[in-house]
């Protein structure tokens, strides 16, 4: 009886140890959504060479300030729209001139955002070979105009 | 056994209001009682079987190896699932990095 219990225990402990060992060795290293993690993921996903990786990281770094600034403008515009809507609801007043200006600014901002994204995607794609580019475009497909 | 039969006969004798017209009722009832008696013994029989199998070194080794392979297989499935989830998550966050129009855009803050 004891011999069977010992064999069962050894089996279960060995199985658990093998499971944890393998999982810890091969589980994805980073889950957080930070830039370094994303670049590492992109490198692995597209089989980028060291040279390509450096170029692509530099391209993202160069456009970071512009994208951040555009992103801030988009949020400001959303806040402006929320304020206009609050004014309409609480005071029953619609400032059509302000709305027209909002629409105009939003249209220009959307164009600038799309151009910025497309330019970045195109310049990153230029660093890649055909196969990598195809895979990269499939990842960012919804962002390509 | 005869004593039990007698008890059953007495019990059936008391059950007069219901007409039981079956030629082998007595034997059937005892067959079912015998079956129920057998069921609790099934578990010890199974344990005996396990014990007899694991007492052989070859089968014991095979059991340990199967446990290890099962653990590895389960780990591989978990790793694959996590990689798919991570890929999707990072693809989404990458799109946020490159597109300011996405609500949660952030950049190297």
XYZ file of N, CA and C in Angstrom:
762
model
N 0.830 -1.214 0.000
C 0.000 0.000 0.000
C 0.863 1.263 0.000
N 1.834 1.274 0.931
C 2.695 2.467 1.040
C 3.519 2.681 -0.219
N 3.894 1.552 -0.809
C 4.704 1.649 -2.034
C 3.899 2.361 -3.142
N 2.617 2.001 -3.227
C 1.767 2.635 -4.244
C 1.618 4.122 -3.981
N 1.431 4.461 -2.699
C 1.272 5.881 -2.347
C 2.540 6.654 -2.700
N 3.693 6.026 -2.422
C 4.962 6.694 -2.750
C 5.084 6.894 -4.261
N 4.718 5.857 -5.038
C 4.806 5.964 -6.503
C 3.855 7.054 -7.009
N 2.635 7.067 -6.477
C 1.671 8.108 -6.874
C 2.208 9.499 -6.549
N 2.765 9.639 -5.353
C 3.296 10.954 -4.942
C 4.444 11.377 -5.843
N 5.349 10.444 -6.108
C 6.497 10.773 -6.977
C 5.999 11.211 -8.355
N 5.017 10.470 -8.882
C 4.463 10.807 -10.196
C 3.862 12.204 -10.215
N 3.037 12.498 -9.200
C 2.364 13.802 -9.187
C 3.360 14.947 -8.974
N 4.305 14.731 -8.067
C 5.306 15.789 -7.809
C 6.172 16.007 -9.055
N 6.577 14.917 -9.705
C 7.401 15.054 -10.921
C 6.624 15.779 -12.014
N 5.346 15.416 -12.176
C 4.512 16.070 -13.189
C 4.387 17.556 -12.918
N 4.139 17.904 -11.653
C 3.995 19.322 -11.298
C 5.304 20.072 -11.517
N 6.412 19.433 -11.138
C 7.725 20.077 -11.303
C 8.019 20.302 -12.786
N 7.733 19.284 -13.604
C 7.973 19.414 -15.052
C 7.119 20.534 -15.624
N 5.881 20.571 -15.184
C 4.951 21.604 -15.664
C 5.462 23.005 -15.324
N 5.800 23.203 -14.059
C 6.233 24.540 -13.632
C 7.565 24.931 -14.278
N 8.467 23.959 -14.374
C 9.772 24.242 -14.981
C 9.622 24.688 -16.428
N 8.845 23.927 -17.180
C 8.651 24.253 -18.601
C 7.936 25.592 -18.763
N 6.906 25.774 -17.938
C 6.112 27.002 -18.055
C 6.958 28.233 -17.729
N 7.745 28.139 -16.660
C 8.596 29.284 -16.293
C 9.674 29.554 -17.338
N 10.122 28.491 -18.001
C 11.181 28.672 -18.994
C 10.662 29.273 -20.298
N 9.429 28.913 -20.681
C 8.966 29.310 -22.016
C 7.789 30.289 -22.032
N 7.261 30.639 -20.873
C 6.136 31.586 -20.854
C 6.615 32.937 -21.366
N 5.705 33.718 -21.997
C 6.103 35.041 -22.501
C 6.761 35.875 -21.415
N 7.856 36.517 -21.798
C 8.652 37.230 -20.791
C 7.921 38.445 -20.227
N 7.367 39.266 -21.127
C 6.728 40.474 -20.587
C 5.318 40.622 -21.118
N 4.440 41.032 -20.229
C 3.038 41.199 -20.568
C 2.649 42.668 -20.580
N 3.492 43.487 -19.965
C 3.108 44.891 -19.812
C 3.127 45.595 -21.165
N 2.294 46.623 -21.279
C 2.209 47.333 -22.558
C 3.150 48.531 -22.543
N 4.446 48.287 -22.392
C 5.370 49.413 -22.498
C 6.116 49.318 -23.822
N 6.767 50.433 -24.177
C 7.358 50.543 -25.509
C 8.409 49.457 -25.751
N 9.204 49.181 -24.734
C 10.283 48.205 -24.907
C 9.708 46.820 -25.207
N 8.652 46.505 -24.457
C 7.967 45.217 -24.631
C 7.410 45.101 -26.054
N 6.805 46.178 -26.518
C 6.200 46.160 -27.850
C 7.245 46.015 -28.946
N 8.361 46.711 -28.766
C 9.424 46.609 -29.770
C 10.022 45.194 -29.783
N 10.172 44.626 -28.582
C 10.689 43.248 -28.499
C 9.719 42.280 -29.155
N 8.430 42.517 -28.908
C 7.402 41.653 -29.501
C 7.432 41.778 -31.025
N 7.576 43.038 -31.510
C 7.611 43.277 -32.949
C 8.831 42.596 -33.576
N 9.944 42.682 -32.855
C 11.168 42.050 -33.348
C 10.959 40.531 -33.498
N 10.350 39.924 -32.464
C 10.123 38.473 -32.508
C 9.072 38.114 -33.558
N 8.025 38.919 -33.635
C 6.916 38.631 -34.534
C 7.345 38.710 -35.998
N 8.233 39.660 -36.307
C 8.621 39.896 -37.707
C 10.026 39.398 -38.025
N 10.642 38.735 -37.068
C 12.023 38.235 -37.255
C 12.953 39.356 -37.720
N 12.949 40.453 -36.997
C 13.779 41.598 -37.392
C 15.242 41.346 -37.046
N 16.113 41.796 -37.942
C 17.540 41.713 -37.625
C 17.869 42.834 -36.636
N 19.055 42.774 -36.070
C 19.457 43.783 -35.090
C 19.433 45.182 -35.718
N 19.915 45.249 -36.954
C 19.964 46.535 -37.672
C 18.556 47.088 -37.904
N 17.671 46.204 -38.346
C 16.275 46.630 -38.577
C 15.628 47.075 -37.270
N 15.917 46.316 -36.222
C 15.330 46.626 -34.912
C 15.751 48.028 -34.453
N 17.036 48.318 -34.613
C 17.544 49.635 -34.195
C 16.874 50.740 -35.022
N 16.807 50.535 -36.342
C 16.199 51.557 -37.221
C 14.740 51.793 -36.858
N 14.005 50.694 -36.645
C 12.563 50.811 -36.360
C 12.335 51.466 -34.995
N 13.152 51.100 -34.030
C 13.029 51.733 -32.705
C 13.300 53.231 -32.831
N 14.298 53.595 -33.644
C 14.624 55.014 -33.831
C 13.464 55.759 -34.511
N 12.874 55.116 -35.529
C 11.741 55.748 -36.226
C 10.574 56.005 -35.268
N 10.293 55.013 -34.426
C 9.205 55.195 -33.452
C 9.557 56.295 -32.457
N 10.818 56.285 -32.036
C 11.260 57.319 -31.089
C 11.150 58.713 -31.685
N 11.518 58.837 -32.983
C 11.482 60.149 -33.646
C 10.059 60.700 -33.782
N 9.116 59.785 -34.030
C 7.751 60.274 -34.240
C 6.951 60.339 -32.940
N 7.566 59.901 -31.848
C 6.825 59.836 -30.579
C 6.288 61.198 -30.152
N 7.143 62.222 -30.242
C 6.738 63.550 -29.764
C 5.557 64.080 -30.581
N 5.639 63.887 -31.905
C 4.563 64.369 -32.779
C 3.245 63.636 -32.480
N 3.327 62.326 -32.321
C 2.104 61.548 -32.066
C 1.515 61.929 -30.704
N 2.393 62.143 -29.738
C 1.909 62.518 -28.411
C 1.195 63.879 -28.466
N 1.803 64.791 -29.231
C 1.204 66.125 -29.343
C -0.163 66.041 -30.042
N -0.237 65.251 -31.111
C -1.514 65.080 -31.818
C -2.553 64.429 -30.904
N -2.092 63.453 -30.150
C -3.000 62.746 -29.242
C -3.581 63.716 -28.214
N -2.718 64.588 -27.718
C -3.184 65.587 -26.742
C -4.240 66.515 -27.377
N -3.988 66.909 -28.627
C -4.958 67.779 -29.315
C -6.300 67.067 -29.494
N -6.236 65.757 -29.815
C -7.473 64.985 -29.983
C -8.262 64.974 -28.683
N -7.551 64.749 -27.559
C -8.247 64.731 -26.249
C -8.830 66.117 -25.936
N -8.068 67.182 -26.219
C -8.567 68.540 -25.955
C -9.841 68.807 -26.751
N -9.826 68.318 -27.991
C -10.990 68.531 -28.856
C -12.205 67.758 -28.341
N -11.941 66.568 -27.816
C -13.035 65.778 -27.226
C -13.615 66.500 -26.018
N -12.739 67.128 -25.233
C -13.202 67.878 -24.060
C -14.046 69.070 -24.490
N -13.586 69.747 -25.564
C -14.318 70.904 -26.074
C -15.725 70.485 -26.515
N -15.805 69.357 -27.207
C -17.100 68.860 -27.663
C -18.000 68.530 -26.470
N -17.398 67.922 -25.435
C -18.178 67.588 -24.230
C -18.708 68.859 -23.570
N -17.889 69.921 -23.579
C -18.325 71.193 -22.982
C -19.485 71.799 -23.785
N -19.352 71.750 -25.096
C -20.426 72.284 -25.948
C -21.731 71.521 -25.730
N -21.603 70.219 -25.601
C -22.784 69.383 -25.386
C -23.409 69.682 -24.020
N -22.557 69.863 -22.996
C -23.062 70.184 -21.653
C -23.805 71.527 -21.680
N -23.231 72.470 -22.429
C -23.855 73.797 -22.541
C -25.228 73.685 -23.218
N -25.287 72.847 -24.235
C -26.549 72.663 -24.950
C -27.604 72.045 -24.031
N -27.171 71.063 -23.234
C -28.118 70.357 -22.364
C -28.574 71.253 -21.207
N -27.612 71.939 -20.566
C -27.964 72.707 -19.359
C -28.613 74.050 -19.702
N -28.069 74.732 -20.710
C -28.575 76.083 -20.995
C -29.473 76.146 -22.229
N -29.522 75.046 -22.946
C -30.341 75.020 -24.150
C -29.800 75.935 -25.240
N -28.493 76.235 -25.139
C -27.886 77.172 -26.087
C -26.907 76.436 -27.003
N -27.061 76.644 -28.282
C -26.148 75.995 -29.232
C -25.353 77.077 -29.946
N -24.039 77.020 -29.759
C -23.162 77.982 -30.428
C -22.715 77.371 -31.753
N -23.462 77.681 -32.799
C -23.195 77.052 -34.102
C -21.836 77.436 -34.668
N -21.415 78.642 -34.370
C -20.104 79.083 -34.862
C -18.990 78.245 -34.229
N -19.164 78.016 -32.926
C -18.176 77.204 -32.195
C -18.146 75.771 -32.738
N -19.341 75.251 -33.023
C -19.433 73.883 -33.556
C -18.787 73.809 -34.935
N -19.011 74.840 -35.723
C -18.400 74.866 -37.061
C -16.869 74.873 -36.938
N -16.388 75.714 -36.009
C -14.930 75.752 -35.785
C -14.407 74.402 -35.314
N -15.207 73.776 -34.415
C -14.813 72.455 -33.902
C -14.688 71.459 -35.046
N -15.713 71.454 -35.923
C -15.716 70.518 -37.040
C -14.507 70.736 -37.956
N -14.191 71.999 -38.169
C -13.079 72.326 -39.044
C -11.746 71.862 -38.439
N -11.586 72.174 -37.142
C -10.348 71.767 -36.459
C -10.253 70.243 -36.422
N -11.370 69.587 -36.153
C -11.359 68.118 -36.060
C -10.995 67.486 -37.397
N -11.544 68.053 -38.462
C -11.244 67.507 -39.789
C -9.745 67.598 -40.083
N -9.189 68.786 -39.780
C -7.746 68.973 -40.037
C -6.908 68.058 -39.136
N -7.366 67.929 -37.872
C -6.618 67.096 -36.929
C -6.674 65.616 -37.329
N -7.851 65.175 -37.749
C -7.979 63.779 -38.205
C -7.045 63.504 -39.375
N -6.989 64.482 -40.299
C -6.098 64.317 -41.462
C -4.643 64.239 -41.014
N -4.297 65.140 -40.077
C -2.907 65.150 -39.590
C -2.566 63.835 -38.887
N -3.526 63.323 -38.105
C -3.296 62.054 -37.392
C -3.108 60.911 -38.386
N -3.997 60.877 -39.381
C -3.915 59.788 -40.361
C -2.621 59.864 -41.156
N -2.213 61.096 -41.469
C -0.953 61.262 -42.219
C 0.222 60.809 -41.356
N 0.185 61.208 -40.096
C 1.279 60.833 -39.198
C 1.380 59.319 -39.080
N 0.227 58.654 -38.884
C 0.228 57.189 -38.745
C 0.691 56.523 -40.036
N 0.157 57.005 -41.154
C 0.524 56.395 -42.438
C 2.012 56.584 -42.726
N 2.527 57.796 -42.436
C 3.950 58.057 -42.674
C 4.831 57.127 -41.840
N 4.429 56.969 -40.571
C 5.225 56.097 -39.692
C 5.193 54.653 -40.189
N 3.986 54.193 -40.533
C 3.856 52.810 -41.025
C 4.682 52.624 -42.296
N 4.614 53.627 -43.195
C 5.359 53.516 -44.454
C 6.863 53.509 -44.204
N 7.324 54.393 -43.301
C 8.777 54.447 -43.076
C 9.270 53.193 -42.352
N 8.436 52.651 -41.446
C 8.813 51.394 -40.777
C 8.814 50.259 -41.800
N 7.802 50.268 -42.678
C 7.718 49.239 -43.707
C 8.907 49.262 -44.650
N 9.449 50.463 -44.899
C 10.602 50.589 -45.808
C 11.843 49.878 -45.277
N 11.919 49.757 -43.963
C 13.097 49.101 -43.360
C 13.026 47.586 -43.531
N 11.824 47.083 -43.783
C 11.611 45.626 -43.789
C 11.728 45.037 -45.185
N 11.919 43.707 -45.209
C 11.849 43.025 -46.504
C 10.375 42.716 -46.822
N 10.154 42.140 -47.997
C 8.788 41.971 -48.483
C 7.920 41.152 -47.511
N 8.495 40.050 -47.059
C 7.727 39.151 -46.199
C 7.402 39.811 -44.854
N 8.415 40.482 -44.294
C 8.193 41.176 -43.014
C 7.151 42.280 -43.174
N 7.252 42.992 -44.296
C 6.338 44.104 -44.542
C 4.891 43.591 -44.623
N 4.737 42.446 -45.303
C 3.402 41.863 -45.436
C 2.825 41.549 -44.056
N 3.672 40.947 -43.209
C 3.196 40.589 -41.864
C 2.933 41.845 -41.031
N 3.813 42.847 -41.209
C 3.634 44.101 -40.451
C 2.335 44.779 -40.860
N 2.075 44.821 -42.145
C 0.847 45.467 -42.629
C -0.392 44.713 -42.136
N -0.278 43.396 -42.018
C -1.445 42.649 -41.520
C -1.707 42.980 -40.052
N -0.657 43.328 -39.315
C -0.840 43.711 -37.897
C -1.513 45.075 -37.811
N -1.026 46.015 -38.635
C -1.530 47.401 -38.528
C -2.585 47.708 -39.595
N -3.166 46.655 -40.156
C -4.077 46.788 -41.289
C -5.158 47.859 -41.076
N -5.767 47.826 -39.897
C -6.890 48.754 -39.674
C -6.432 50.204 -39.594
N -5.128 50.416 -39.478
C -4.616 51.786 -39.356
C -4.102 52.328 -40.690
N -4.121 51.470 -41.722
C -3.632 51.922 -43.033
C -4.786 52.513 -43.818
N -4.548 53.674 -44.409
C -5.619 54.298 -45.195
C -5.639 53.753 -46.617
N -29.231 -16.713 5.346
C -29.980 -16.447 4.116
C -31.443 -16.851 4.282
N -31.667 -18.065 4.876
C -33.037 -18.556 5.078
C -33.807 -17.662 6.045
N -33.038 -17.197 7.035
C -33.651 -16.307 8.027
C -34.108 -15.007 7.335
N -33.228 -14.487 6.428
C -33.569 -13.265 5.680
C -34.796 -13.492 4.807
N -34.846 -14.684 4.160
C -35.987 -15.016 3.301
C -37.275 -14.989 4.110
N -37.169 -15.534 5.297
C -38.339 -15.596 6.167
C -38.814 -14.180 6.514
N -37.825 -13.325 6.818
C -38.161 -11.931 7.151
C -38.837 -11.235 5.976
N -38.295 -11.503 4.775
C -38.883 -10.891 3.584
C -40.297 -11.398 3.349
N -40.466 -12.695 3.528
C -41.800 -13.275 3.364
C -42.787 -12.643 4.337
N -42.321 -12.444 5.549
C -43.197 -11.825 6.552
C -43.552 -10.389 6.143
N -42.522 -9.692 5.632
C -42.760 -8.299 5.216
C -43.746 -8.244 4.055
N -43.589 -9.180 3.117
C -44.506 -9.207 1.964
C -45.923 -9.621 2.407
N -45.947 -10.455 3.411
C -47.236 -10.892 3.969
C -48.017 -9.694 4.523
N -47.241 -8.766 5.119
C -47.868 -7.561 5.685
C -48.382 -6.627 4.579
N -47.764 -6.754 3.398
C -48.069 -5.848 2.286
C -49.247 -6.424 1.473
N -50.356 -6.612 2.176
C -51.454 -7.356 1.548
C -52.338 -6.483 0.668
N -52.354 -5.209 0.998
C -53.263 -4.317 0.269
C -52.890 -4.204 -1.189
N -51.629 -4.352 -1.459
C -51.182 -4.257 -2.851
C -51.028 -5.674 -3.392
N -51.669 -5.908 -4.535
C -51.584 -7.259 -5.104
C -50.333 -7.386 -5.955
N -49.458 -8.244 -5.530
C -48.245 -8.463 -6.307
C -48.372 -9.790 -7.002
N -48.441 -9.687 -8.339
C -48.628 -10.928 -9.084
C -47.405 -11.157 -9.971
N -46.368 -11.613 -9.331
C -45.154 -11.852 -10.111
C -44.525 -13.153 -9.614
N -44.251 -14.059 -10.523
C -43.788 -15.385 -10.064
C -42.424 -15.355 -9.374
N -41.527 -14.440 -9.809
C -40.170 -14.512 -9.238
C -39.796 -13.235 -8.484
N -40.780 -12.636 -7.868
C -40.512 -11.387 -7.157
C -39.458 -11.583 -6.066
N -39.635 -12.633 -5.336
C -38.716 -12.911 -4.224
C -37.262 -13.014 -4.699
N -37.095 -13.797 -5.743
C -35.707 -13.992 -6.227
C -35.135 -12.707 -6.825
N -36.020 -11.933 -7.465
C -35.536 -10.665 -8.057
C -35.112 -9.680 -6.983
N -35.934 -9.597 -5.938
C -35.582 -8.689 -4.842
C -34.236 -9.084 -4.242
N -34.040 -10.366 -4.064
C -32.761 -10.803 -3.482
C -31.592 -10.577 -4.434
N -31.878 -10.670 -5.712
C -30.808 -10.394 -6.688
C -30.369 -8.931 -6.603
N -31.353 -8.053 -6.438
C -31.017 -6.615 -6.339
C -30.293 -6.315 -5.040
N -30.738 -6.942 -3.973
C -30.051 -6.749 -2.685
C -28.599 -7.217 -2.794
N -28.420 -8.345 -3.476
C -27.061 -8.874 -3.650
C -26.202 -7.917 -4.462
N -26.812 -7.308 -5.505
C -26.074 -6.339 -6.325
C -25.653 -5.119 -5.523
N -26.560 -4.643 -4.704
C -26.239 -3.464 -3.880
C -25.135 -3.780 -2.891
N -25.135 -5.041 -2.433
C -24.069 -5.448 -1.513
C -22.711 -5.437 -2.201
N -22.751 -5.704 -3.520
C -21.477 -5.787 -4.267
C -20.860 -4.418 -4.497
N -21.684 -3.378 -4.723
C -21.174 -2.071 -5.133
C -20.162 -1.430 -4.182
N -20.406 -1.437 -2.851
C -19.406 -0.833 -1.972
C -18.045 -1.501 -2.069
N -18.031 -2.756 -2.489
C -16.752 -3.468 -2.575
C -15.987 -3.086 -3.833
N -16.642 -2.310 -4.754
C -15.987 -1.977 -6.024
C -14.756 -1.102 -5.803
N -14.851 -0.157 -4.858
C -13.736 0.765 -4.636
C -12.488 0.048 -4.127
N -12.624 -0.773 -3.097
C -11.427 -1.517 -2.674
C -10.854 -2.375 -3.795
N -11.716 -2.925 -4.633
C -11.205 -3.717 -5.758
C -10.365 -2.867 -6.694
N -10.846 -1.640 -6.925
C -10.110 -0.726 -7.800
C -8.763 -0.365 -7.170
N -8.813 -0.096 -5.869
C -7.556 0.241 -5.179
C -6.576 -0.925 -5.219
N -7.137 -2.120 -5.074
C -6.271 -3.311 -5.161
C -5.626 -3.413 -6.533
N -6.428 -3.083 -7.542
C -5.909 -3.137 -8.915
C -4.773 -2.128 -9.087
N -5.034 -0.879 -8.593
C -4.012 0.174 -8.693
C -2.754 -0.263 -7.956
N -2.979 -0.789 -6.780
C -1.843 -1.216 -5.964
C -1.038 -2.315 -6.663
N -1.759 -3.269 -7.234
C -1.047 -4.378 -7.887
C -0.287 -3.893 -9.125
N -0.860 -2.868 -9.813
C -0.172 -2.340 -11.004
C 1.067 -1.557 -10.594
N 0.886 -0.678 -9.601
C 2.010 0.192 -9.220
C 3.111 -0.550 -8.471
N 2.796 -1.749 -8.003
C 3.846 -2.503 -7.292
C 4.866 -3.078 -8.269
N 4.486 -3.117 -9.560
C 5.460 -3.602 -10.562
C 6.335 -2.433 -11.001
N 7.643 -2.579 -10.902
C 8.563 -1.464 -11.206
C 8.348 -0.856 -12.593
N 8.058 -1.722 -13.566
C 7.923 -1.206 -14.931
C 6.704 -0.274 -15.048
N 5.587 -0.712 -14.460
C 4.376 0.098 -14.530
C 4.506 1.364 -13.675
N 5.208 1.222 -12.548
C 5.417 2.396 -11.684
C 6.223 3.452 -12.438
N 7.278 2.988 -13.125
C 8.094 3.928 -13.911
C 7.260 4.556 -15.020
N 6.449 3.723 -15.667
C 5.608 4.238 -16.751
C 4.640 5.291 -16.220
N 4.124 5.082 -15.029
C 3.196 6.048 -14.433
C 3.894 7.388 -14.187
N 5.106 7.302 -13.618
C 5.861 8.545 -13.332
C 6.169 9.289 -14.646
N 6.600 8.539 -15.654
C 6.916 9.162 -16.948
C 5.658 9.802 -17.552
N 4.519 9.104 -17.429
C 3.260 9.653 -17.961
C 2.897 10.942 -17.236
N 3.114 10.977 -15.927
C 2.825 12.201 -15.165
C 3.699 13.358 -15.666
N 4.989 13.070 -15.887
C 5.916 14.116 -16.356
C 5.485 14.610 -17.739
N 5.174 13.660 -18.628
C 4.760 14.060 -19.983
C 3.446 14.850 -19.951
N 2.534 14.427 -19.075
C 1.270 15.164 -18.931
C 1.510 16.577 -18.454
N 2.409 16.726 -17.480
C 2.751 18.065 -16.961
C 3.348 18.933 -18.054
N 4.232 18.346 -18.855
C 4.871 19.103 -19.949
C 3.839 19.514 -21.006
N 2.948 18.583 -21.327
C 1.926 18.877 -22.337
C 1.021 20.025 -21.877
N 0.620 19.941 -20.619
C -0.237 20.989 -20.056
C 0.487 22.336 -20.067
N 1.780 22.308 -19.734
C 2.568 23.550 -19.720
C 2.670 24.129 -21.122
N 2.878 23.258 -22.111
C 2.997 23.719 -23.497
C 1.686 24.370 -23.956
N 0.572 23.761 -23.582
C -0.730 24.342 -23.954
C -0.919 25.704 -23.298
N -0.506 25.798 -22.024
C -0.642 27.088 -21.326
C 0.245 28.154 -21.955
N 1.481 27.759 -22.308
C 2.420 28.707 -22.931
C 1.858 29.198 -24.267
N 1.339 28.249 -25.062
C 0.800 28.623 -26.379
C -0.368 29.591 -26.218
N -1.229 29.297 -25.254
C -2.390 30.163 -25.040
C -1.951 31.560 -24.587
N -0.956 31.594 -23.696
C -0.482 32.896 -23.215
C 0.189 33.693 -24.328
N 0.888 32.975 -25.213
C 1.553 33.682 -26.312
C 0.533 34.315 -27.258
N -0.554 33.588 -27.510
C -1.605 34.144 -28.372
C -2.220 35.381 -27.718
N -2.538 35.264 -26.425
C -3.134 36.403 -25.701
C -2.184 37.591 -25.700
N -0.910 37.318 -25.444
C 0.080 38.393 -25.376
C 0.244 39.052 -26.743
N 0.243 38.228 -27.803
C 0.371 38.768 -29.150
C -0.766 39.719 -29.473
N -1.987 39.296 -29.147
C -3.152 40.152 -29.414
C -3.079 41.445 -28.601
N -2.697 41.288 -27.343
C -2.634 42.456 -26.457
C -1.584 43.451 -26.944
N -0.413 42.928 -27.330
C 0.654 43.834 -27.779
C 0.346 44.434 -29.147
N -0.360 43.670 -29.991
C -0.743 44.227 -31.298
C -1.667 45.424 -31.088
N -2.603 45.279 -30.161
C -3.520 46.388 -29.871
C -2.776 47.584 -29.292
N -1.881 47.313 -28.349
C -1.188 48.445 -27.721
C -0.206 49.091 -28.706
N 0.308 48.304 -29.652
C 1.183 48.890 -30.674
C 0.390 49.856 -31.560
N -0.834 49.465 -31.890
C -1.682 50.355 -32.708
C -1.966 51.653 -31.955
N -2.106 51.535 -30.647
C -2.326 52.753 -29.852
C -1.095 53.656 -29.881
N 0.068 53.026 -29.950
C 1.307 53.824 -29.970
C 1.427 54.622 -31.261
N 1.005 54.024 -32.369
C 1.257 54.691 -33.647
C 0.092 55.558 -34.106
N -1.073 55.411 -33.468
C -2.228 56.173 -33.941
C -2.792 57.087 -32.852
N -2.635 58.388 -33.001
C -3.142 59.317 -31.972
C -4.660 59.354 -31.890
N -5.338 58.845 -32.919
C -6.805 58.888 -32.893
C -7.404 57.816 -31.982
N -6.601 56.841 -31.638
C -7.110 55.809 -30.718
C -7.142 56.412 -29.319
N -8.239 56.163 -28.637
C -8.508 56.853 -27.383
C -7.376 56.739 -26.352
N -6.801 55.528 -26.232
C -5.821 55.329 -25.162
C -4.383 55.481 -25.639
N -4.175 56.283 -26.648
C -2.814 56.452 -27.159
C -1.880 56.948 -26.047
N -0.756 56.323 -25.941
C 0.243 56.764 -24.975
C 1.600 56.612 -25.660
N 2.543 57.333 -25.182
C 3.854 57.199 -25.832
C 4.998 57.385 -24.859
N 5.627 56.301 -24.543
C 6.897 56.340 -23.803
C 6.846 57.295 -22.608
N 5.678 57.366 -21.936
C 5.576 58.263 -20.773
C 6.218 57.622 -19.551
